[in-house]
XYZ file of C-alpha atoms in Angstrom:
383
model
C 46.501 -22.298 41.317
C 43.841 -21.236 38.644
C 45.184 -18.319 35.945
C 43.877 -15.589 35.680
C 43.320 -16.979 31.935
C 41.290 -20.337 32.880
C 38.928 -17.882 35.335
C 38.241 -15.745 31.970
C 37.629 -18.342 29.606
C 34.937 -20.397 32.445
C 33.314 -16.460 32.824
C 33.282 -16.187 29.424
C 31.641 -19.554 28.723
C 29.486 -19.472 31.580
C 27.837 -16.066 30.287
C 28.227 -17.696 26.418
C 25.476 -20.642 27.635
C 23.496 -18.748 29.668
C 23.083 -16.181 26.938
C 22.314 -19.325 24.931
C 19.754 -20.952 27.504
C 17.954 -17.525 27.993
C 17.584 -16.788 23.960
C 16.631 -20.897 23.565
C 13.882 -20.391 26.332
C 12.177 -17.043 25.078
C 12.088 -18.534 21.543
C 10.608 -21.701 22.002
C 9.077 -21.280 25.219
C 7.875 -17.931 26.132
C 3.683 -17.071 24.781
C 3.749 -16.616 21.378
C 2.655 -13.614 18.716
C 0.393 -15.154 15.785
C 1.000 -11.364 14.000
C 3.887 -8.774 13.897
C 2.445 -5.390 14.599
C 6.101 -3.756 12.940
C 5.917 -5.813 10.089
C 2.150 -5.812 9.450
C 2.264 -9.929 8.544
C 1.239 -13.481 10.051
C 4.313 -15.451 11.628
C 4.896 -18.483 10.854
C 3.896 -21.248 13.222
C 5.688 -24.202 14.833
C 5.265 -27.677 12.592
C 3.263 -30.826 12.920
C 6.219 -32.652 12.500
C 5.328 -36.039 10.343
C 7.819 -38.497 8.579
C 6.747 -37.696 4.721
C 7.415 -33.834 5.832
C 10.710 -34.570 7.480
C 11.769 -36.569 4.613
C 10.621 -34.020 1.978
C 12.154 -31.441 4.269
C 9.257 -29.107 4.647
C 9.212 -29.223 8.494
C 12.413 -28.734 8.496
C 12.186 -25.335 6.459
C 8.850 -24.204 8.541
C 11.117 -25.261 11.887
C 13.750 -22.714 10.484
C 11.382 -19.934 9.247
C 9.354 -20.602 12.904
C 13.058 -19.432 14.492
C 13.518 -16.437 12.803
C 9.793 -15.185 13.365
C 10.184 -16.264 16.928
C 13.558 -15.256 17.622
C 13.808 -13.314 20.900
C 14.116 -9.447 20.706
C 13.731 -9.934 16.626
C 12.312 -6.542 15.762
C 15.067 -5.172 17.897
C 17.738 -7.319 16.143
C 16.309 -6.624 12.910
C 16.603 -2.522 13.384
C 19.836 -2.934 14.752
C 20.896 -5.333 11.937
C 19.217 -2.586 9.278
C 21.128 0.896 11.654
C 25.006 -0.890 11.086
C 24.985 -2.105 7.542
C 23.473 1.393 6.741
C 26.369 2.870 9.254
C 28.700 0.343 7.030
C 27.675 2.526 3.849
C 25.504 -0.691 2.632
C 22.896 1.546 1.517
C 20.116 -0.827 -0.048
C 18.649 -2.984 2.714
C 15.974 -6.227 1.772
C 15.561 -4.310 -1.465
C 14.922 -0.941 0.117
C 17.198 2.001 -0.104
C 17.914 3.547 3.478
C 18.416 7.271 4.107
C 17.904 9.603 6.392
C 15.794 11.192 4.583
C 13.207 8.760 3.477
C 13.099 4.642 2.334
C 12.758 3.954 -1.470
C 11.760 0.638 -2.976
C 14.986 -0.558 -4.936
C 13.672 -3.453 -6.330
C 11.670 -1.976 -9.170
C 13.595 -3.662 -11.851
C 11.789 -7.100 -10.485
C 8.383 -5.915 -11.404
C 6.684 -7.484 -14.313
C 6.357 -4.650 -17.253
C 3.093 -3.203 -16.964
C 2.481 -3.014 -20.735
C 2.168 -6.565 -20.680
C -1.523 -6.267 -18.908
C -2.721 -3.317 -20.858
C -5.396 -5.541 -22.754
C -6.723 -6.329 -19.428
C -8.261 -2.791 -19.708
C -8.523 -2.275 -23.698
C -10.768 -5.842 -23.153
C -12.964 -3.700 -20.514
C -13.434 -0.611 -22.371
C -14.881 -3.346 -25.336
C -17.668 -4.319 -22.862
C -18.563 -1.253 -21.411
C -20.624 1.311 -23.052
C -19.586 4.064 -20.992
C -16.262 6.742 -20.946
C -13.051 4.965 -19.536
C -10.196 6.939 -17.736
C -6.657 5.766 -15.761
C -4.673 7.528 -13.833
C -1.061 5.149 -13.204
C 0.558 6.539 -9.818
C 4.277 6.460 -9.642
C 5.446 5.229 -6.856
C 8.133 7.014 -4.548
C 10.830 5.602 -6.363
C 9.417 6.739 -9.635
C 9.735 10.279 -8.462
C 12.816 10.388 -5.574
C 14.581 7.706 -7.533
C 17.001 9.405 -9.795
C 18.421 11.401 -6.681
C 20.250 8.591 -5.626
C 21.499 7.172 -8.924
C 23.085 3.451 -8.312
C 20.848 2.534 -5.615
C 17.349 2.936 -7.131
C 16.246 1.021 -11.016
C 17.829 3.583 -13.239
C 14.284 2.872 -15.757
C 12.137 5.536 -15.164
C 8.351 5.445 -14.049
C 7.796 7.796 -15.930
C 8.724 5.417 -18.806
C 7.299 2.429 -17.926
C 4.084 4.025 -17.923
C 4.342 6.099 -21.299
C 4.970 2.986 -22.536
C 1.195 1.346 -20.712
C -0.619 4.529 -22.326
C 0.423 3.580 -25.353
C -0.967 0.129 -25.402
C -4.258 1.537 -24.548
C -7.193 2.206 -26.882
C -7.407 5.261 -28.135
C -10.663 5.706 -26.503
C -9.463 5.236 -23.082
C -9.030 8.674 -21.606
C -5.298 8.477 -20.041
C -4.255 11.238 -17.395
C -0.774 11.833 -16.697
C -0.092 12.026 -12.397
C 3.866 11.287 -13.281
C 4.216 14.689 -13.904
C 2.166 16.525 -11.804
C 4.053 14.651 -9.019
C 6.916 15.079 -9.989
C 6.712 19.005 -10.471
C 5.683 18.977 -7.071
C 8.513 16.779 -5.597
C 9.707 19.659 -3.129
C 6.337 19.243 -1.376
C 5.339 16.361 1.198
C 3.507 14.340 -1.722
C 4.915 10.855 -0.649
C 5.539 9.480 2.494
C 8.849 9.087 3.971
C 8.284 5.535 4.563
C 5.783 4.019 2.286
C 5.639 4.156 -1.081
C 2.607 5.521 -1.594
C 1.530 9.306 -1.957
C 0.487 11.443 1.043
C -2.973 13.114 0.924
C -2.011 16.390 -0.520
C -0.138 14.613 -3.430
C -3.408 12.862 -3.991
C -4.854 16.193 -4.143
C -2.614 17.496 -6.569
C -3.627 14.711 -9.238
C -7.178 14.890 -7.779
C -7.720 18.443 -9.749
C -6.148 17.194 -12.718
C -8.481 14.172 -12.891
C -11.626 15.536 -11.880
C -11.343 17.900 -14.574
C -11.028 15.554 -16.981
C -14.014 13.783 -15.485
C -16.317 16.778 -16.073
C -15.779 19.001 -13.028
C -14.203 21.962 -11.728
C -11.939 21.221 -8.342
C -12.489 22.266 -5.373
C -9.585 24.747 -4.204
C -7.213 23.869 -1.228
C -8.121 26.505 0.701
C -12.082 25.190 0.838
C -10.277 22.210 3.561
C -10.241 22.092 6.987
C -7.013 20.253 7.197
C -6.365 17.571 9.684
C -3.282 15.804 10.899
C -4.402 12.406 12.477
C -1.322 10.954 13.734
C 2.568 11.695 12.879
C 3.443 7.949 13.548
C 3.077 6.271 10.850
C 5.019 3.964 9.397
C 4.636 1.763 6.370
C 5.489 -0.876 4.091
C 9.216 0.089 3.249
C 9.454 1.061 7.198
C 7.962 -2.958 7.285
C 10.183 -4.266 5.228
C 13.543 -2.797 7.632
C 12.530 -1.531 10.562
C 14.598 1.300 10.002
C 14.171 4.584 11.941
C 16.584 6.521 9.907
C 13.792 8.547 8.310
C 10.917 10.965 10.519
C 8.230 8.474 10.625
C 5.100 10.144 9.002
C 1.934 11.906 9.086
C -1.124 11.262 7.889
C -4.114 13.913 7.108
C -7.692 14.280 6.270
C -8.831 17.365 3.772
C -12.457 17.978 5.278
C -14.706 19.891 3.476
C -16.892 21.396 5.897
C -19.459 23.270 3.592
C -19.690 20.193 1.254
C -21.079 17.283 -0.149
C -22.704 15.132 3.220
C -22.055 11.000 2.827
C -25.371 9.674 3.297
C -24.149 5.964 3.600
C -20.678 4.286 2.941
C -21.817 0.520 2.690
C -19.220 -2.747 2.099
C -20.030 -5.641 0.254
C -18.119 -9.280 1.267
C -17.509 -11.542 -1.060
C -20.023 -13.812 0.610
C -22.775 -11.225 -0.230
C -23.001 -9.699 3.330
C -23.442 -5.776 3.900
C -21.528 -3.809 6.468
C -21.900 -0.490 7.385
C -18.161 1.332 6.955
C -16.350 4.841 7.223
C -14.828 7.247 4.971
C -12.089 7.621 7.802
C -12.078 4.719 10.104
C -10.239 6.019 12.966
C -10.041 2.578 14.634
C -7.252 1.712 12.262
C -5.006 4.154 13.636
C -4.299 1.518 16.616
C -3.840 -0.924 13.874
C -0.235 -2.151 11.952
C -1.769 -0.413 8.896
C -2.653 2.717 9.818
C -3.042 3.910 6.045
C -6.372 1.889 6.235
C -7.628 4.756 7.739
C -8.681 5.678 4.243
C -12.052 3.581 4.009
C -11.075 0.921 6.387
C -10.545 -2.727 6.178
C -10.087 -3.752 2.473
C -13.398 -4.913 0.959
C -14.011 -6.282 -2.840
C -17.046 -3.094 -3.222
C -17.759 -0.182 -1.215
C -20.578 1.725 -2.468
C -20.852 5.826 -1.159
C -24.135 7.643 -1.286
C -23.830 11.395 -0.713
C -26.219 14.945 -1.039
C -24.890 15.716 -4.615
C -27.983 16.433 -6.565
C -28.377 17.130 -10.358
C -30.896 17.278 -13.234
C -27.938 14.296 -14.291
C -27.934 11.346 -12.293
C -24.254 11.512 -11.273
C -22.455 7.704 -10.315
C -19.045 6.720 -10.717
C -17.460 3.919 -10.982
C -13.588 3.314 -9.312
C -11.579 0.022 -9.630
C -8.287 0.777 -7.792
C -6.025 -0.345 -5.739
C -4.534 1.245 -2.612
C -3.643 4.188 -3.912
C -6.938 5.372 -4.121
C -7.705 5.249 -1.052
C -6.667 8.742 0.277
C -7.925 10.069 -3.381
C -11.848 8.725 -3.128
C -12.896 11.265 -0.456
C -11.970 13.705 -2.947
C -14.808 12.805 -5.624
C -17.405 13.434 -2.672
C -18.056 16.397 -3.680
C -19.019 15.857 -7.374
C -20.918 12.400 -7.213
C -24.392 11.020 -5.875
C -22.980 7.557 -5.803
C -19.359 6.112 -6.308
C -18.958 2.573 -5.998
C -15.551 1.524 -5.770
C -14.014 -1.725 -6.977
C -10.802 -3.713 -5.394
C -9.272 -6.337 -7.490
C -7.401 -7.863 -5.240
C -10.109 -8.276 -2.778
C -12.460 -9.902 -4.907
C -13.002 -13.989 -5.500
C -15.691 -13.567 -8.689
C -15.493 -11.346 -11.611
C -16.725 -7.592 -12.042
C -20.083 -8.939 -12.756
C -20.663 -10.760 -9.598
C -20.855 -7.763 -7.755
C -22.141 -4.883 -10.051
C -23.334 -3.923 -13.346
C -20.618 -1.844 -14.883
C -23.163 -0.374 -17.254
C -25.082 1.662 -14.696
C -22.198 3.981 -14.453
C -21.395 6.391 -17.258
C -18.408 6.494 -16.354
C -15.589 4.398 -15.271
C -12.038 5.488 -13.436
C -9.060 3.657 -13.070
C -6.203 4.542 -10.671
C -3.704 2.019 -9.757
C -0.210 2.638 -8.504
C 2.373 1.469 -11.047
C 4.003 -1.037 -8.716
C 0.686 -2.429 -9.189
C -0.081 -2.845 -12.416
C 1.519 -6.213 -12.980
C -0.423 -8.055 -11.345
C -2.457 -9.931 -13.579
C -4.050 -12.589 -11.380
C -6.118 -10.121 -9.886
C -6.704 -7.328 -12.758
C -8.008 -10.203 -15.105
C -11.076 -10.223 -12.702
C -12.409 -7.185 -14.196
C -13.016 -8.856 -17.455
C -16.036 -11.555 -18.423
C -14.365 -15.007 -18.649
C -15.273 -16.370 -21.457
């Protein structure tokens, strides 16, 4: 007579290969995603397998990393995975920190130090023949960090980009958002899950720079206020799929007795023209639903609007992200702002614009940014 035991253990082992079979099948059978929506990145696909690649081991790796990008249920796994090390007090999760409150970048200490690329822009102002300001964003972490001391780089922002300012000419106009921000830090300037700043903290450094630029602000209460969505989630949410924290909103200051945008125009880096959006709603169904703020990255946008003055008024933005939210802002004080991206771009500065046609040049780049040197050297003329 079978034991009770023996009946167990064959249940148990039974269920064990099943599970096994079932798991095996979805992964390597099942259709296929080429893109994770949650994690707003290409997955990696299955390998050509070839003898020099076996050998050198490479197909093996890609087989691996094909796995655990295909794995059954992964996003599920990975948000459970993220829910019980937080429940087990492990606080810091793939170099984020995890609260209920909001997710913080913990990994700041790995940046390269931003000083190091301050000629990038000294170089620039050398060239140009017009005014030069920057504007360095913190970060979330740069201004929620010190509340949770032993989790977050204990090195201040703040710091980091004193330090930048000071490698800049004298002549380049610097503008301090660290502190603005972080007077306001009881408000909803960053989001819960990204590390960039919400709209209204873009205000708040918006009057501070647009003052400096020449111009009076326009008050908050002159805005319609809109609130598009309350689901996003971004690239710390990406980077753990944790739903500890509210996921967030996202909102659109319209001005509705201002400045009209004629045109809002893209330029490829093959030379092509597309017609694009201040707010392109579309992107709201997308995994980055922060590209709401002038749509799918370009190298150039160029913005024509009703501004009119006895002084031709054109601006000139290289930024990064950041900016995004922020451009709308200058609507209301420029006939033409063409902004530059960096990172998007394959030539130098000159390939797409004269930077002498503008009088006056702004930078704003968030500090987690601002190592990068790859793509900030393309503002300068090789020589």
């Amino acid at each position: 007579m079978i034991s009770i035991t023996k009946i167990t253990n064959r249940i148990t082992a039974v269920l064990t290969l099943s599970f096994i079979a079932f798991m095996s099948y979805e992964t390597f059978f099942q259709e296929k995603e080429r893109f994770s929506f949650y994690e707003n990145r290409v997955l990696t696909d299955l390998p050509v397998f070839s003898e020099e690649g076996l050998i050198n081991g490479k197909d093996i790796k890609q087989l691996g990393d094909y796995v655990t990008d295909h794995f059954a249920g992964r996003s599920r796994w990975i948000s459970a995975k993220t829910l019980m090390q937080t429940e087990l007090s492990e606080k810091v999760v793939n170099g984020v920190y995890v609260s209920s409150e909001r997710l913080l970048d913990a990994e700041t200490s790995q940046r390269t130090p931003v000083s190091l690329n301050a000629d990038i822009f000294c170089r620039y102002a050398e060239q140009y023949d017009g005014t030069v300001y920057f504007t360095a964003i913190p970060s979330s972490a740069g201004v929620y960090g010190d509340l949770y001391q032993g989790h977050t780089d204990t090195r201040s922002e703040s710091q980091q980009i004193s330090s930048f300012y000071e490698f800049l000419n004298n002549d380049i106009k610097k503008i301090d958002a660290y502190n603005i921000l972080k007077m306001q830090n009881d408000n909803y300037i960053f989001y819960r899950n990204d590390t960039k700043w919400t709209t209204y903290g873009a205000y708040c450094v918006y009057k501070a720079v647009i003052q400096k630029l020449g111009f009076q602000p326009t008050s908050y209460d002159k805005y319609n206020i809109e609130h598009i969505t309350d689901r996003f989630r971004g690239n710390l949410y990406q980077r753990t799929l944790s739903e500890k924290p509210k996921a967030d909103t996202i909102d659109i200051f319209k001005y509705p007795n201002g400045a009209i945008v004629y045109s809002c125009i893209t330029k490829g880096n093959d030379g092509r023209t597309n017609v694009a959006d201040i707010y392109d709603r579309s992107r709201l169904e997308s995994s980055d639903m922060y590209s709401v703020f002038l749509g799918e990255p370009a190298p150039l946008i160029k913005i024509t609007t009703s501004v009119k003055s006895k002084i031709d008024k054109k601006l000139l933005v290289i930024k990064d992200s950041y900016a995004n939210c922020f451009i709308p802002f200058l609507i209301q004080h420029y006939s033409e702002i063409v902004v530059i991206s960096p990172e998007d771009m394959q030539g130098t500065l000159s390939d797409y614009i004269d930077i002498n046609e503008y009088s006056q040049t702004l930078f704003l780049f968030g500090v987690e940014n601002l190592g990068n040197r790859t793509a900030l050297e393309k503002i300068i003329e090789r020589n």
